[in-house]
Amino acid sequence: MGKTKGFTFRKIFPSPHKPSLTRSRPFKAYSFVPFSPLAMLDPTILTLGGIVLGIAIIERILERWGVIDLVDQFAKVMRFILPVTFYSALIYFFATFMF
């Protein structure tokens, strides 16, 4: 029978890494992406969005009331106004946003 040998805990597991005494230098991090989500809170864009949302809600209410002919007129007008409003707001946003 072989002789058993005992090991101490310190021999099996090395001691934890000691932090170095030299401190790392702080560095400045710059963002190359100038976009901020807060820029979407522009009052003009919020106003245009609110107007379009209000017209859509009015259209739904009129549809529930059964005034289908008026809803059709709203739909015809909105089919033109929505894309024009969206692209105008997009152009305005990029024209006034400081890059």
Coordinates of N, CA and C in Angstrom, one line a residue:
M1 N 0.8 -1.2 0.0 CA 0.0 0.0 0.0 C 0.9 1.2 0.0
G2 N 0.4 2.3 -0.8 CA 1.2 3.5 -0.9 C 1.0 4.4 0.3
K3 N 2.0 5.2 0.4 CA 1.9 6.1 1.5 C 1.1 7.4 1.1
T4 N 0.1 7.8 1.9 CA -0.6 9.0 1.6 C 0.1 10.2 2.0
K5 N 0.0 11.2 1.2 CA 0.7 12.4 1.5 C -0.4 13.5 1.7
G6 N -0.2 14.3 2.7 CA -1.1 15.4 3.0 C -0.6 16.7 2.3
F7 N -1.6 17.5 1.9 CA -1.3 18.8 1.3 C -2.0 19.9 2.1
T8 N -1.4 21.0 2.2 CA -2.1 22.1 2.9 C -2.9 22.9 1.8
F9 N -3.8 23.6 2.3 CA -4.7 24.4 1.4 C -3.9 25.4 0.6
R10 N -2.9 26.0 1.1 CA -2.1 27.1 0.5 C -1.3 26.5 -0.7
K11 N -0.9 25.2 -0.6 CA -0.1 24.6 -1.7 C -1.0 24.2 -2.8
I12 N -2.3 23.9 -2.6 CA -3.2 23.5 -3.6 C -3.7 24.7 -4.4
F13 N -4.2 25.6 -3.7 CA -4.8 26.8 -4.3 C -3.8 28.0 -4.1
P14 N -3.4 28.7 -5.2 CA -2.5 29.8 -5.0 C -3.2 31.0 -4.3
S15 N -2.5 31.8 -3.8 CA -3.0 33.0 -3.1 C -3.7 33.9 -4.1
P16 N -4.8 34.6 -3.7 CA -5.4 35.5 -4.7 C -4.5 36.6 -5.2
H17 N -4.8 37.0 -6.4 CA -3.9 38.0 -7.0 C -4.0 39.3 -6.2
K18 N -2.8 39.8 -5.9 CA -2.7 41.1 -5.1 C -2.8 42.2 -6.1
P19 N -3.6 43.2 -5.8 CA -3.7 44.4 -6.7 C -2.3 45.1 -6.8
S20 N -2.0 45.6 -8.0 CA -0.8 46.3 -8.2 C -0.8 47.6 -7.5
L21 N 0.3 48.1 -7.1 CA 0.4 49.4 -6.4 C 0.3 50.5 -7.4
T22 N 0.6 50.3 -8.6 CA 0.5 51.4 -9.6 C -1.0 51.6 -10.0
R23 N -1.4 52.8 -10.1 CA -2.8 53.1 -10.5 C -2.9 53.3 -12.0
S24 N -3.9 52.8 -12.6 CA -4.1 53.1 -14.1 C -4.5 54.5 -14.3
R25 N -4.0 55.1 -15.4 CA -4.3 56.4 -15.7 C -5.8 56.6 -16.2
P26 N -6.5 57.6 -15.8 CA -7.8 57.8 -16.3 C -7.7 58.3 -17.7
F27 N -8.6 57.9 -18.6 CA -8.6 58.3 -20.0 C -10.0 58.9 -20.3
K28 N -10.0 59.8 -21.2 CA -11.2 60.4 -21.7 C -11.8 59.6 -22.8
A29 N -13.0 59.3 -22.7 CA -13.7 58.5 -23.8 C -14.6 59.5 -24.6
Y30 N -14.4 59.5 -25.9 CA -15.2 60.4 -26.7 C -16.2 59.6 -27.5
S31 N -17.4 60.1 -27.6 CA -18.4 59.4 -28.4 C -18.4 59.9 -29.9
F32 N -18.3 59.0 -30.8 CA -18.3 59.5 -32.2 C -19.8 59.5 -32.8
V33 N -20.7 59.1 -32.0 CA -22.1 59.2 -32.4 C -22.8 60.4 -31.7
P34 N -23.1 61.4 -32.5 CA -23.6 62.6 -31.9 C -25.2 62.6 -31.6
F35 N -25.8 61.4 -31.8 CA -27.2 61.4 -31.7 C -27.6 61.1 -30.3
S36 N -28.6 61.9 -29.8 CA -29.2 61.8 -28.5 C -30.7 61.5 -28.6
P37 N -31.2 60.6 -27.9 CA -32.7 60.4 -28.0 C -33.5 61.6 -27.5
L38 N -32.9 62.4 -26.7 CA -33.6 63.6 -26.2 C -33.8 64.6 -27.3
A39 N -33.1 64.5 -28.4 CA -33.3 65.4 -29.5 C -34.6 65.2 -30.2
M40 N -35.2 64.0 -30.0 CA -36.5 63.8 -30.6 C -37.6 64.6 -29.8
L41 N -37.3 65.2 -28.7 CA -38.3 66.0 -27.9 C -38.4 67.4 -28.4
D42 N -38.1 67.6 -29.7 CA -38.3 68.9 -30.3 C -39.7 69.3 -30.3
P43 N -40.1 70.5 -29.9 CA -41.5 70.9 -29.8 C -42.2 70.9 -31.2
T44 N -41.5 71.2 -32.2 CA -42.2 71.2 -33.5 C -42.6 69.8 -33.9
I45 N -41.7 68.8 -33.8 CA -42.0 67.5 -34.1 C -43.0 66.9 -33.2
L46 N -43.0 67.2 -31.9 CA -44.0 66.8 -31.0 C -45.4 67.3 -31.4
T47 N -45.4 68.6 -31.8 CA -46.7 69.2 -32.2 C -47.3 68.5 -33.5
L48 N -46.4 68.3 -34.5 CA -46.9 67.6 -35.7 C -47.4 66.2 -35.4
G49 N -46.6 65.5 -34.5 CA -47.1 64.2 -34.1 C -48.4 64.2 -33.4
G50 N -48.6 65.2 -32.5 CA -49.8 65.3 -31.8 C -51.0 65.6 -32.7
I51 N -50.8 66.4 -33.7 CA -51.9 66.8 -34.6 C -52.3 65.5 -35.4
V52 N -51.3 64.8 -35.9 CA -51.6 63.6 -36.7 C -52.3 62.6 -35.8
L53 N -51.8 62.4 -34.6 CA -52.4 61.4 -33.7 C -53.8 61.9 -33.3
G54 N -54.1 63.2 -33.1 CA -55.4 63.7 -32.9 C -56.4 63.4 -34.0
I55 N -55.9 63.6 -35.2 CA -56.8 63.4 -36.4 C -57.1 61.9 -36.5
A56 N -56.1 61.0 -36.2 CA -56.4 59.6 -36.2 C -57.4 59.2 -35.2
I57 N -57.3 59.8 -34.0 CA -58.3 59.5 -32.9 C -59.7 59.9 -33.3
I58 N -59.8 61.1 -33.9 CA -61.1 61.7 -34.4 C -61.7 60.8 -35.4
E59 N -60.8 60.2 -36.3 CA -61.3 59.3 -37.3 C -61.9 58.1 -36.7
R60 N -61.2 57.5 -35.7 CA -61.7 56.3 -35.0 C -63.1 56.6 -34.3
I61 N -63.2 57.8 -33.7 CA -64.4 58.1 -33.0 C -65.6 58.2 -34.0
L62 N -65.3 58.9 -35.2 CA -66.3 59.0 -36.2 C -66.7 57.7 -36.8
E63 N -65.7 56.8 -36.8 CA -66.0 55.4 -37.3 C -67.0 54.7 -36.4
R64 N -66.7 54.8 -35.1 CA -67.6 54.2 -34.1 C -69.0 54.8 -34.1
W65 N -69.1 56.1 -34.4 CA -70.4 56.7 -34.4 C -71.2 56.3 -35.7
G66 N -70.5 55.7 -36.7 CA -71.2 55.3 -37.9 C -71.2 56.3 -39.0
V67 N -70.4 57.4 -38.9 CA -70.4 58.4 -39.9 C -69.3 58.0 -41.0
I68 N -69.6 57.0 -41.8 CA -68.6 56.4 -42.6 C -68.2 57.3 -43.8
D69 N -69.2 58.1 -44.3 CA -68.8 59.0 -45.4 C -67.8 60.1 -45.0
L70 N -67.9 60.6 -43.7 CA -66.9 61.5 -43.2 C -65.6 60.8 -42.9
V71 N -65.6 59.6 -42.5 CA -64.4 58.8 -42.3 C -63.7 58.6 -43.6
D72 N -64.4 58.3 -44.7 CA -63.8 58.2 -46.0 C -63.1 59.5 -46.4
Q73 N -63.7 60.6 -46.2 CA -63.1 61.9 -46.5 C -61.8 62.1 -45.7
F74 N -61.9 61.8 -44.4 CA -60.7 61.9 -43.6 C -59.6 61.0 -44.1
A75 N -59.9 59.8 -44.5 CA -58.9 58.8 -45.0 C -58.3 59.3 -46.3
K76 N -59.1 59.9 -47.2 CA -58.5 60.5 -48.4 C -57.5 61.6 -48.2
V77 N -57.9 62.5 -47.2 CA -57.0 63.6 -46.9 C -55.8 63.1 -46.2
M78 N -55.9 62.1 -45.2 CA -54.8 61.6 -44.5 C -53.8 60.8 -45.4
R79 N -54.3 60.2 -46.4 CA -53.5 59.5 -47.3 C -52.4 60.4 -48.0
F80 N -52.8 61.6 -48.1 CA -51.8 62.6 -48.6 C -51.0 63.3 -47.5
I81 N -51.7 63.7 -46.4 CA -51.1 64.5 -45.3 C -50.1 63.7 -44.5
L82 N -50.3 62.4 -44.3 CA -49.4 61.6 -43.4 C -48.0 61.5 -44.0
P83 N -47.8 61.1 -45.3 CA -46.5 61.1 -45.8 C -45.8 62.4 -45.9
V84 N -46.6 63.5 -46.3 CA -46.0 64.8 -46.4 C -45.5 65.3 -45.0
T85 N -46.3 65.1 -44.0 CA -46.0 65.5 -42.6 C -44.7 64.7 -42.2
F86 N -44.7 63.4 -42.4 CA -43.6 62.6 -42.0 C -42.3 63.1 -42.6
Y87 N -42.3 63.2 -43.9 CA -41.0 63.6 -44.6 C -40.7 65.0 -44.3
S88 N -41.6 65.9 -44.1 CA -41.3 67.3 -43.7 C -40.7 67.3 -42.3
A89 N -41.2 66.6 -41.4 CA -40.7 66.5 -40.0 C -39.3 65.9 -40.0
L90 N -39.1 64.9 -40.9 CA -37.7 64.3 -41.0 C -36.7 65.2 -41.6
I91 N -37.1 66.0 -42.6 CA -36.2 67.0 -43.2 C -35.9 68.1 -42.2
Y92 N -36.9 68.5 -41.5 CA -36.8 69.6 -40.4 C -35.8 69.1 -39.3
F93 N -36.0 67.8 -38.9 CA -35.2 67.3 -37.8 C -33.7 67.3 -38.2
F94 N -33.4 66.8 -39.4 CA -32.0 66.7 -39.8 C -31.4 68.1 -40.2
A95 N -32.3 69.0 -40.6 CA -31.8 70.4 -40.9 C -31.5 71.2 -39.7
T96 N -32.2 70.9 -38.6 CA -32.0 71.7 -37.4 C -31.1 71.0 -36.4
F97 N -30.8 69.7 -36.6 CA -30.1 68.9 -35.6 C -28.6 69.3 -35.8
M98 N -27.9 69.6 -34.8 CA -26.5 69.9 -34.8 C -25.6 68.7 -34.8
F99 N -24.9 68.4 -35.9 CA -24.1 67.2 -35.9 C -22.7 67.5 -35.4

